[in-house]
mmCIF file of C-alpha atoms in Angstrom:
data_model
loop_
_atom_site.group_PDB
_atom_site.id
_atom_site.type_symbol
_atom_site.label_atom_id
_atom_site.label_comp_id
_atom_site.label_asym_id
_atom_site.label_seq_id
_atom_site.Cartn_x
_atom_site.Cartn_y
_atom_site.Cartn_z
ATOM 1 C CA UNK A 10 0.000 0.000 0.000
ATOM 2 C CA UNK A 11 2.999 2.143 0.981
ATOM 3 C CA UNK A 12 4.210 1.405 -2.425
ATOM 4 C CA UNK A 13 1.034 2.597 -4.415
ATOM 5 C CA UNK A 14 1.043 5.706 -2.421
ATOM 6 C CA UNK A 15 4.312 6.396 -2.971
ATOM 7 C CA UNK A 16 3.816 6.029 -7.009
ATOM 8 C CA UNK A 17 0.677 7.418 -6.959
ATOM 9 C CA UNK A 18 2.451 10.618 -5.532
ATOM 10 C CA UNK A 19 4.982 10.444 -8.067
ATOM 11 C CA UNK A 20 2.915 10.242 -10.900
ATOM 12 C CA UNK A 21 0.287 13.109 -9.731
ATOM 13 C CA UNK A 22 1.094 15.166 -12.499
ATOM 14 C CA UNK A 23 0.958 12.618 -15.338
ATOM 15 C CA UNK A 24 -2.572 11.687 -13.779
ATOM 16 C CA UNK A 25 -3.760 15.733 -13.852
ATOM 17 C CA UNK A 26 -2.648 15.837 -17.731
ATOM 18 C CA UNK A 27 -4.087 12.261 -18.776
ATOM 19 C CA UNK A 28 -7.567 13.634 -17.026
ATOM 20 C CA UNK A 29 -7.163 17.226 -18.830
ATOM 21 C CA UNK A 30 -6.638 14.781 -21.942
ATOM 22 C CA UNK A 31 -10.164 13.103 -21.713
ATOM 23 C CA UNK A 32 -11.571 16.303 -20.548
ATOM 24 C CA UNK A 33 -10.543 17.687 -24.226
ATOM 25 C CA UNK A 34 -10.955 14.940 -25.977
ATOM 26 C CA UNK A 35 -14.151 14.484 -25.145
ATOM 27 C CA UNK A 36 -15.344 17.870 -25.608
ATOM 28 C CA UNK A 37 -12.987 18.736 -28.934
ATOM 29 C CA UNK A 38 -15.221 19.783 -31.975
ATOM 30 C CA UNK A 39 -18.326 20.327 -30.013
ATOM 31 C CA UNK A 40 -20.344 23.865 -30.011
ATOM 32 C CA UNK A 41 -21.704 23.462 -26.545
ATOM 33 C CA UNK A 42 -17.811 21.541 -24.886
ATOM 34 C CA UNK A 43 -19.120 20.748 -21.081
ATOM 35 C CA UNK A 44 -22.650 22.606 -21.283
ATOM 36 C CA UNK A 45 -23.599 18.956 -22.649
ATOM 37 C CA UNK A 46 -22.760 17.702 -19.266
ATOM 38 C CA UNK A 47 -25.550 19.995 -17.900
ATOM 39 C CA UNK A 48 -27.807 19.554 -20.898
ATOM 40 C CA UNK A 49 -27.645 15.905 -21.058
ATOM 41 C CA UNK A 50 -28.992 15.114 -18.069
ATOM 42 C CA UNK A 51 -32.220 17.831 -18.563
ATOM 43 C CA UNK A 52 -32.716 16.388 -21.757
ATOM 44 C CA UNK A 53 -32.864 12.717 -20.488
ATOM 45 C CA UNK A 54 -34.813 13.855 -17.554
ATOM 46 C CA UNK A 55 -37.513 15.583 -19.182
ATOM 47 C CA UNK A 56 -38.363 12.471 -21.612
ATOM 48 C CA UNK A 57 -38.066 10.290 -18.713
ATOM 49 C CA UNK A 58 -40.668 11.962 -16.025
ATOM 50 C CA UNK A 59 -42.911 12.055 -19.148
ATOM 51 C CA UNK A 60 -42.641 8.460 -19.589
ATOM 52 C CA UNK A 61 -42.498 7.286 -15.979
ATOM 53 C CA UNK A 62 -44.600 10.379 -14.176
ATOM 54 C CA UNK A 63 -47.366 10.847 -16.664
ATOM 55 C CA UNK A 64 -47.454 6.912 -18.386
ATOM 56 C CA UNK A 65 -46.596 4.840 -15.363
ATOM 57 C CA UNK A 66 -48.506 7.075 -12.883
ATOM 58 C CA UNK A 67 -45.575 7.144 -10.621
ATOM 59 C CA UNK A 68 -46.371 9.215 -7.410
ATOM 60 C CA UNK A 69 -43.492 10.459 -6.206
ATOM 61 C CA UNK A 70 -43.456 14.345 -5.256
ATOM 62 C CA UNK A 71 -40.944 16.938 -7.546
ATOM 63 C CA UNK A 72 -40.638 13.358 -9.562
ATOM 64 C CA UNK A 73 -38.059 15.650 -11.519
ATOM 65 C CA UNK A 74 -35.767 16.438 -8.904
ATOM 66 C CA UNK A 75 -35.833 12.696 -8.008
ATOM 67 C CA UNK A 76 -35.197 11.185 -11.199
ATOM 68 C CA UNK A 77 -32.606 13.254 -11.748
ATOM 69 C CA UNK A 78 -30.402 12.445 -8.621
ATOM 70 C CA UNK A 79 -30.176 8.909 -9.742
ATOM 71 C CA UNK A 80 -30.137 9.718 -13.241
ATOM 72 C CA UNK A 81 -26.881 11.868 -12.960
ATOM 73 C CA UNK A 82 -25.089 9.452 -10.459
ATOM 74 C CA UNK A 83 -25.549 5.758 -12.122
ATOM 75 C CA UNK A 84 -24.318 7.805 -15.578
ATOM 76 C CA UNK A 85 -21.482 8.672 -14.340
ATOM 77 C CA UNK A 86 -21.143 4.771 -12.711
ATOM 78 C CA UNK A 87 -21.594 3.791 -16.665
ATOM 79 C CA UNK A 88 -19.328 6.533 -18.119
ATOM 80 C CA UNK A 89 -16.698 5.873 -15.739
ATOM 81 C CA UNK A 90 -16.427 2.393 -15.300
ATOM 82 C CA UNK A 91 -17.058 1.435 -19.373
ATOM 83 C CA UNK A 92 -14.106 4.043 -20.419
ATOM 84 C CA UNK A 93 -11.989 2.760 -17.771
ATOM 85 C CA UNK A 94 -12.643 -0.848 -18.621
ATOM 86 C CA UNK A 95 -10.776 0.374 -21.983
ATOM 87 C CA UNK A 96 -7.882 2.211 -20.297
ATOM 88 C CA UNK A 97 -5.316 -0.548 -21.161
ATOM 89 C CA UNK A 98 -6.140 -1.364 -24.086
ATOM 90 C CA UNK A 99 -6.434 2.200 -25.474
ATOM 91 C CA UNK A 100 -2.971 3.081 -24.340
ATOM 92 C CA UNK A 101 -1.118 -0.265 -25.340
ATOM 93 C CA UNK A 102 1.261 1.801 -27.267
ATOM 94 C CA UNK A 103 2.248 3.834 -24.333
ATOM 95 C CA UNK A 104 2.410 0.940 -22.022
ATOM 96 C CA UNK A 105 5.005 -0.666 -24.325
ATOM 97 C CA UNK A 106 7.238 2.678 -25.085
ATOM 98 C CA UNK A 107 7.905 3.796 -21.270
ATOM 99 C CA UNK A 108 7.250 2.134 -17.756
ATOM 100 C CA UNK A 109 4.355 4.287 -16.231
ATOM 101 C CA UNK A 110 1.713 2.766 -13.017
ATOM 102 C CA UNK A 111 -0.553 0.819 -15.452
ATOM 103 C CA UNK A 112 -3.524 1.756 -13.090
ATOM 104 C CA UNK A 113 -3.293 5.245 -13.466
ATOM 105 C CA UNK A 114 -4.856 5.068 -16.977
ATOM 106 C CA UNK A 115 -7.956 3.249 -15.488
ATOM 107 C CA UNK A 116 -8.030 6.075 -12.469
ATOM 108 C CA UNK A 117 -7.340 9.054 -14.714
ATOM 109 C CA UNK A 118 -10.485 7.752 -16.683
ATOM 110 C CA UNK A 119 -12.778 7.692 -13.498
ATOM 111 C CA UNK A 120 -11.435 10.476 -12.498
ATOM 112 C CA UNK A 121 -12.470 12.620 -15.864
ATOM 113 C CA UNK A 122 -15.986 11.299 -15.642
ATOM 114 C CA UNK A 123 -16.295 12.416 -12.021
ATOM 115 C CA UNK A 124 -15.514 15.857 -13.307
ATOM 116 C CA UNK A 125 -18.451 15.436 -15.568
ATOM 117 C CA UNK A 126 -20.547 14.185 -12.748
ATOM 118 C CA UNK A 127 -19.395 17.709 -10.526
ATOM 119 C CA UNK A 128 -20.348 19.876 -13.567
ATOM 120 C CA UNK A 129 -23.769 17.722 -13.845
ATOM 121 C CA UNK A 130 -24.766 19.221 -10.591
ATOM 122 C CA UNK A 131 -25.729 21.964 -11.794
ATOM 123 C CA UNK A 132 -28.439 20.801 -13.599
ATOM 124 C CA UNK A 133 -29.994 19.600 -9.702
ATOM 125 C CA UNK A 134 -29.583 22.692 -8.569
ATOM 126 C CA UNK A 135 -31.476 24.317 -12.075
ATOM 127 C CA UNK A 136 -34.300 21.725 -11.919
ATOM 128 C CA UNK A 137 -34.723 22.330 -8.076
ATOM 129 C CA UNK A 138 -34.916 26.514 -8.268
ATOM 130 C CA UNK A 139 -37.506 25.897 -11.063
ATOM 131 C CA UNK A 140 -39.354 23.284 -8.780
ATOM 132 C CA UNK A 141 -39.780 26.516 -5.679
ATOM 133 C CA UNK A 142 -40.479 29.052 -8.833
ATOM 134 C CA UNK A 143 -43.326 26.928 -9.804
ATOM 135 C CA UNK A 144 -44.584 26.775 -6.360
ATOM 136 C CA UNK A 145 -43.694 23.204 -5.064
ATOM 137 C CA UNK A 146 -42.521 22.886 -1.752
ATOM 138 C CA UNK A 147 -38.929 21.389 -2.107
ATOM 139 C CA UNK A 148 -37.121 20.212 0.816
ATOM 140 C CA UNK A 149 -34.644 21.954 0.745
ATOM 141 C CA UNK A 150 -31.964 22.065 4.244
ATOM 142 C CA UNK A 151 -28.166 22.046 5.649
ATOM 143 C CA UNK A 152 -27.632 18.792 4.906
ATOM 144 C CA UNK A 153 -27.781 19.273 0.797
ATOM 145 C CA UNK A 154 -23.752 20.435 2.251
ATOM 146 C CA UNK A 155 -23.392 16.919 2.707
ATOM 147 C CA UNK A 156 -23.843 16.135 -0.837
ATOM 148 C CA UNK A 157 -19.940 15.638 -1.342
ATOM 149 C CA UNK A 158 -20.161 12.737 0.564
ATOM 150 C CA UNK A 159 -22.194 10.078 -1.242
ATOM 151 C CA UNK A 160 -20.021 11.225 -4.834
ATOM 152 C CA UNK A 161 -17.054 10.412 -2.542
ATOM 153 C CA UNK A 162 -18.672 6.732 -2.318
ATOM 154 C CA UNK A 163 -19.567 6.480 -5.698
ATOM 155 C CA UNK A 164 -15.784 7.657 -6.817
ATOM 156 C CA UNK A 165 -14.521 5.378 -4.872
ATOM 157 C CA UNK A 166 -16.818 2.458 -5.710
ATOM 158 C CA UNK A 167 -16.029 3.132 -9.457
ATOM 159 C CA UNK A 168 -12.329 2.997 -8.914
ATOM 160 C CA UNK A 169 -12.598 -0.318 -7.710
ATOM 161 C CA UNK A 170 -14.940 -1.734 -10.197
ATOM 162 C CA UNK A 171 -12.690 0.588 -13.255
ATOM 163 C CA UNK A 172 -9.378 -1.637 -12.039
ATOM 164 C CA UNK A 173 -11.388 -5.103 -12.137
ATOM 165 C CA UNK A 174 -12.850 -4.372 -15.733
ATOM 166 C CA UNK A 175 -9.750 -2.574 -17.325
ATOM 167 C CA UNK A 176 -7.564 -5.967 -16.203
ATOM 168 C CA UNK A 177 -9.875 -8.815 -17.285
ATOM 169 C CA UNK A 178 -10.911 -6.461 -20.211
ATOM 170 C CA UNK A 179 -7.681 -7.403 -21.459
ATOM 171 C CA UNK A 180 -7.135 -10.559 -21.379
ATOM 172 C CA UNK A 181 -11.117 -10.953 -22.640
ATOM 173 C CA UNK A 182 -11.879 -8.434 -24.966
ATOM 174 C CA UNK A 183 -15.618 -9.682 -25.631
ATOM 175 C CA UNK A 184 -15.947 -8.250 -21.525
ATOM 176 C CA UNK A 185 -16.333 -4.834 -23.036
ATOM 177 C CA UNK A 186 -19.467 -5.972 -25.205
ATOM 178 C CA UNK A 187 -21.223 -8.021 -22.257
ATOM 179 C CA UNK A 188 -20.795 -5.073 -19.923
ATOM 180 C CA UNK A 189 -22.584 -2.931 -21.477
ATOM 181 C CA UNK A 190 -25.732 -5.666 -22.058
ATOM 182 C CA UNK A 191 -25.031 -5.762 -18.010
ATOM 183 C CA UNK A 192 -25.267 -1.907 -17.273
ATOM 184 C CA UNK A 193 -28.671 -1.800 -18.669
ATOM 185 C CA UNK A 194 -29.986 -4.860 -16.686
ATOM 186 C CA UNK A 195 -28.552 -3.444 -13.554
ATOM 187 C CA UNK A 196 -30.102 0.038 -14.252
ATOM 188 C CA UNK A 197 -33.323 -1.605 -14.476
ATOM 189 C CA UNK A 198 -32.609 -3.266 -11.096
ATOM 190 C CA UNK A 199 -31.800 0.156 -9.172
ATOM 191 C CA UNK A 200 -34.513 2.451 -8.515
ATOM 192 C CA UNK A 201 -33.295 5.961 -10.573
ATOM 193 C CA UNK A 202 -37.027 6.071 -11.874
ATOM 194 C CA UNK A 203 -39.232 4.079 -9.914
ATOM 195 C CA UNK A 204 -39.912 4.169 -6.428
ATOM 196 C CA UNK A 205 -38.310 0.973 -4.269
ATOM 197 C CA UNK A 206 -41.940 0.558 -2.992
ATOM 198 C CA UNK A 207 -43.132 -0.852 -6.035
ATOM 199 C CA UNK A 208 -41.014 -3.743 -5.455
ATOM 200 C CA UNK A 209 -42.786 -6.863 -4.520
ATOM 201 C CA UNK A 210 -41.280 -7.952 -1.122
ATOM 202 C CA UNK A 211 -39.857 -11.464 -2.537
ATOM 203 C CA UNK A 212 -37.586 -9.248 -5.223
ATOM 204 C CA UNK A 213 -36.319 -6.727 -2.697
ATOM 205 C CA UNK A 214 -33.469 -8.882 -1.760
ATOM 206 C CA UNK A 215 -32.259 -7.752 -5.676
ATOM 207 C CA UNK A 216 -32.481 -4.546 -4.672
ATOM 208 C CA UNK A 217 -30.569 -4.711 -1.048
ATOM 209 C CA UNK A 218 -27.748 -6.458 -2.374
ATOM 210 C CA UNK A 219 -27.064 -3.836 -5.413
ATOM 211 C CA UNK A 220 -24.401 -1.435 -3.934
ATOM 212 C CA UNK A 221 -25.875 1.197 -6.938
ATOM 213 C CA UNK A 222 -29.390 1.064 -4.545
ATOM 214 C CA UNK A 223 -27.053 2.453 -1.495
ATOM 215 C CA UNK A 224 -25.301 5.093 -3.046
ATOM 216 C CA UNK A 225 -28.101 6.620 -4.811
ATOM 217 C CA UNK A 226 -30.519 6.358 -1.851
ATOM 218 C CA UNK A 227 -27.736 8.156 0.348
ATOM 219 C CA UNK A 228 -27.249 10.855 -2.760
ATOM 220 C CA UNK A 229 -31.082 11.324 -2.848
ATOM 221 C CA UNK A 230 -31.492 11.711 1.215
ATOM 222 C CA UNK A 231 -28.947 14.571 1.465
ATOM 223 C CA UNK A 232 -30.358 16.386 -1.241
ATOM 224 C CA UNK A 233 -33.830 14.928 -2.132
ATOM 225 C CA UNK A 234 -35.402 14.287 1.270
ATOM 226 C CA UNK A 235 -33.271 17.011 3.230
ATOM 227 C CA UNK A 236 -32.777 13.997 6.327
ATOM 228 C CA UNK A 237 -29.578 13.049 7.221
ATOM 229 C CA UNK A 238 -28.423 9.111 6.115
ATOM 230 C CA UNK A 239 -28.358 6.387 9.317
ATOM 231 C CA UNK A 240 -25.172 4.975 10.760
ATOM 232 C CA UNK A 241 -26.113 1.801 9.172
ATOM 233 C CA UNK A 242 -26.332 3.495 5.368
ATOM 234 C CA UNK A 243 -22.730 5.362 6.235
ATOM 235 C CA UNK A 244 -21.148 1.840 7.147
ATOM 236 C CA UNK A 245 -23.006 -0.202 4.447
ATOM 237 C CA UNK A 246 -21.341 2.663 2.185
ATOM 238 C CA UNK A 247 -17.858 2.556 3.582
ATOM 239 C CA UNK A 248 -17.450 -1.540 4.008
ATOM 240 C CA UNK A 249 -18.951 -1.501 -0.111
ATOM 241 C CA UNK A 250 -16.578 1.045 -1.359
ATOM 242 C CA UNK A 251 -13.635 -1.014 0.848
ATOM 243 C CA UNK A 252 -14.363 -3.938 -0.505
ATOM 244 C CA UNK A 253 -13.908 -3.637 -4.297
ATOM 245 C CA UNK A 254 -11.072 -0.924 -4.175
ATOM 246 C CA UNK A 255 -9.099 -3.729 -2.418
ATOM 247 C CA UNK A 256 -10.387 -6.262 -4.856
ATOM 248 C CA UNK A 257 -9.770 -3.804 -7.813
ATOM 249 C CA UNK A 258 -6.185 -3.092 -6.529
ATOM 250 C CA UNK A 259 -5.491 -6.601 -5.607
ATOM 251 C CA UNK A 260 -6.403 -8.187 -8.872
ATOM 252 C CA UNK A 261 -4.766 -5.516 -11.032
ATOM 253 C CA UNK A 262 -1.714 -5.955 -9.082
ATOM 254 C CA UNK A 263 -1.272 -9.737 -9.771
ATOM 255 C CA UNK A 264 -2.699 -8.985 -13.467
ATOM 256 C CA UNK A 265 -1.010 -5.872 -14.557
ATOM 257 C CA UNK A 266 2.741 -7.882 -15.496
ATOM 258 C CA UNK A 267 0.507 -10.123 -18.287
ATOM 259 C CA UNK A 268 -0.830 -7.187 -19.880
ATOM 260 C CA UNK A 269 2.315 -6.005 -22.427
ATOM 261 C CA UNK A 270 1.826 -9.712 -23.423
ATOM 262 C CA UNK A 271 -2.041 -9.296 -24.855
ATOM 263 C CA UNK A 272 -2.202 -5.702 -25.704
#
C-alpha cells in the first residue's frame, strides 16, 4: 500500500494531464464543450418523467428532482467504469514505449468522468430553483452540504470496479461488449425512476444487495429528502466502497505484469 502511495504521488502530475486529456478529448469539436454535461442530463430527464410520471402514474413528489439524482449518479457509474474498462487497451502503445503505473490510466479515466458528474450538478440545482419558482414545496436544508459525501462513495466504488474491468478487459476483450448488455440490466434493477416501494417484497433482496441502490438512496437523502443518512447506510457505504477498491487493486496488481503480453 505504501508502495502505491508512494507512485501514486509520483505520478500526480501525469494523472492531472491524462484527465485534462479526456476532458478535451471528449469535448474537442463540439459547439456546446461541457454545457452537454448539464444539458444531457435535462434532456434525459424531461423524456423520462414524461414516460415514468405521466405513463406509469408514478407518485413520487418533484418526480423531476428525483429522477434526476439517480439519473446523474448511475451515468457517471456507466461513463466511468465502461471508459476505464478500456484504459489498457487504449494506451497499449504507451504501455510498451515507457514504464508508467498501469492503473493510473484506469483512475485518470474515473477520475475525468467524475468531473463530468461535478459539472452535472448543476443541472440539480437548475431543476430544483424551477421546482420553488413553480410553487412546489422542495425540501430543501443544511444537509444538501453533505452532498460531497455520497459522490465520494460512488468515486470510490467506481475505482474499484474501473481496475477489475480494465484488467480482465484485457485478457477478454468480448468483456467490453457483455458489460454494457449488463449496465442496462442493472439500471433496471436500481430504482433511478421508480420508487423501491413498487417492489414486490420477494424481489427486494435484488435490490438490497445492489451497492448502486445504497449510493443513490444516500445521494437522494442529502439532497432529495433534506434527512440526514443512518449509521447503518454510512457503514453499508464505507465496508462496499472497501471492498472492491481492495479487490480492484489486488487483482490488477497480480494482473497488470501479463498485460504487455495481450495488448
Amino acid at each position: 500500500m505504501n508502495r502505491f502511495l508512494a507512485n501514486f504521488l509520483k505520478y500526480k502530475d501525469l494523472l492531472y494531464e491524462l484527465v485534462l486529456r479526456d476532458i478535451k478529448i471528449k469535448y474537442r469539436r463540439s459547439i456546446l464543450g461541457m454545457f452537454w454535461s448539464l444539458l444531457n442530463p435535462l434532456l434525459m430527464m424531461i423524456v423520462l418523467t414524461i414516460v415514468f410520471s405521466h405513463l406509469f402514474r408514478f407518485d413520487i413528489k418533484n418526480y423531476p428532482i428525483y429522477l434526476l439524482t439517480g439519473q446523474i449518479m448511475f451515468a457517471f457509474f456507466s461513463e466511468s467504469t465502461s471508459s476505464a474498462m478500456r484504459a489498457i487497451i487504449d494506451n497499449a502503445s504507451l504501455i510498451k514505449k515507457v514504464y508508467i503505473p498501469k492503473y493510473i490510466f484506469p483512475v485518470s479515466k474515473v477520475l475525468s468522468s467524475f468531473f463530468n458528474l461535478i459539472f452535472s450538478l448543476l443541472a440539480i440545482v437548475l431543476v430544483t430553483i424551477g421546482m420553488v419558482v413553480l410553487g412546489n414545496n422542495v425540501n430543501l436544508t443544511w444537509t444538501f452540504l453533505l452532498f460531497p459525501i455520497p459522490l465520494i462513495f460512488i468515486l470510490i466504488f467506481s475505482i474499484g470496479i474501473g481496475l477489475i474491468l480494465s484488467c480482465y478487459a484485457v485478457f477478454f476483450r468480448d468483456l467490453i461488449h457483455l458489460y454494457s448488455v449488463g449496465l442496462t440490466a442493472w439500471m433496471y434493477l436500481t430504482p433511478i425512476f421508480y420508487p423501491v416501494s413498487i417492489i414486490p417484497q420477494k424481489y427486494l433482496i435484488l435490490i438490497k444487495l445492489n451497492p448502486m441502490y445504497y449510493f443513490i438512496e444516500y445521494f437522494r437523502k442529502v439532497t432529495f429528502y433534506g434527512t440526514l443518512p443512518t449509521l447503518k447506510e454510512t457503514l453499508i457505504c464505507i465496508l462496499v466502497d472497501i471492498i472492491f477498491l481492495v479487490i480492484g487493486l489486488l487483482v490488477f496488481y497480480r494482473k497488470q505484469n501479463k498485460f504487455i503480453l495481450y495488448v
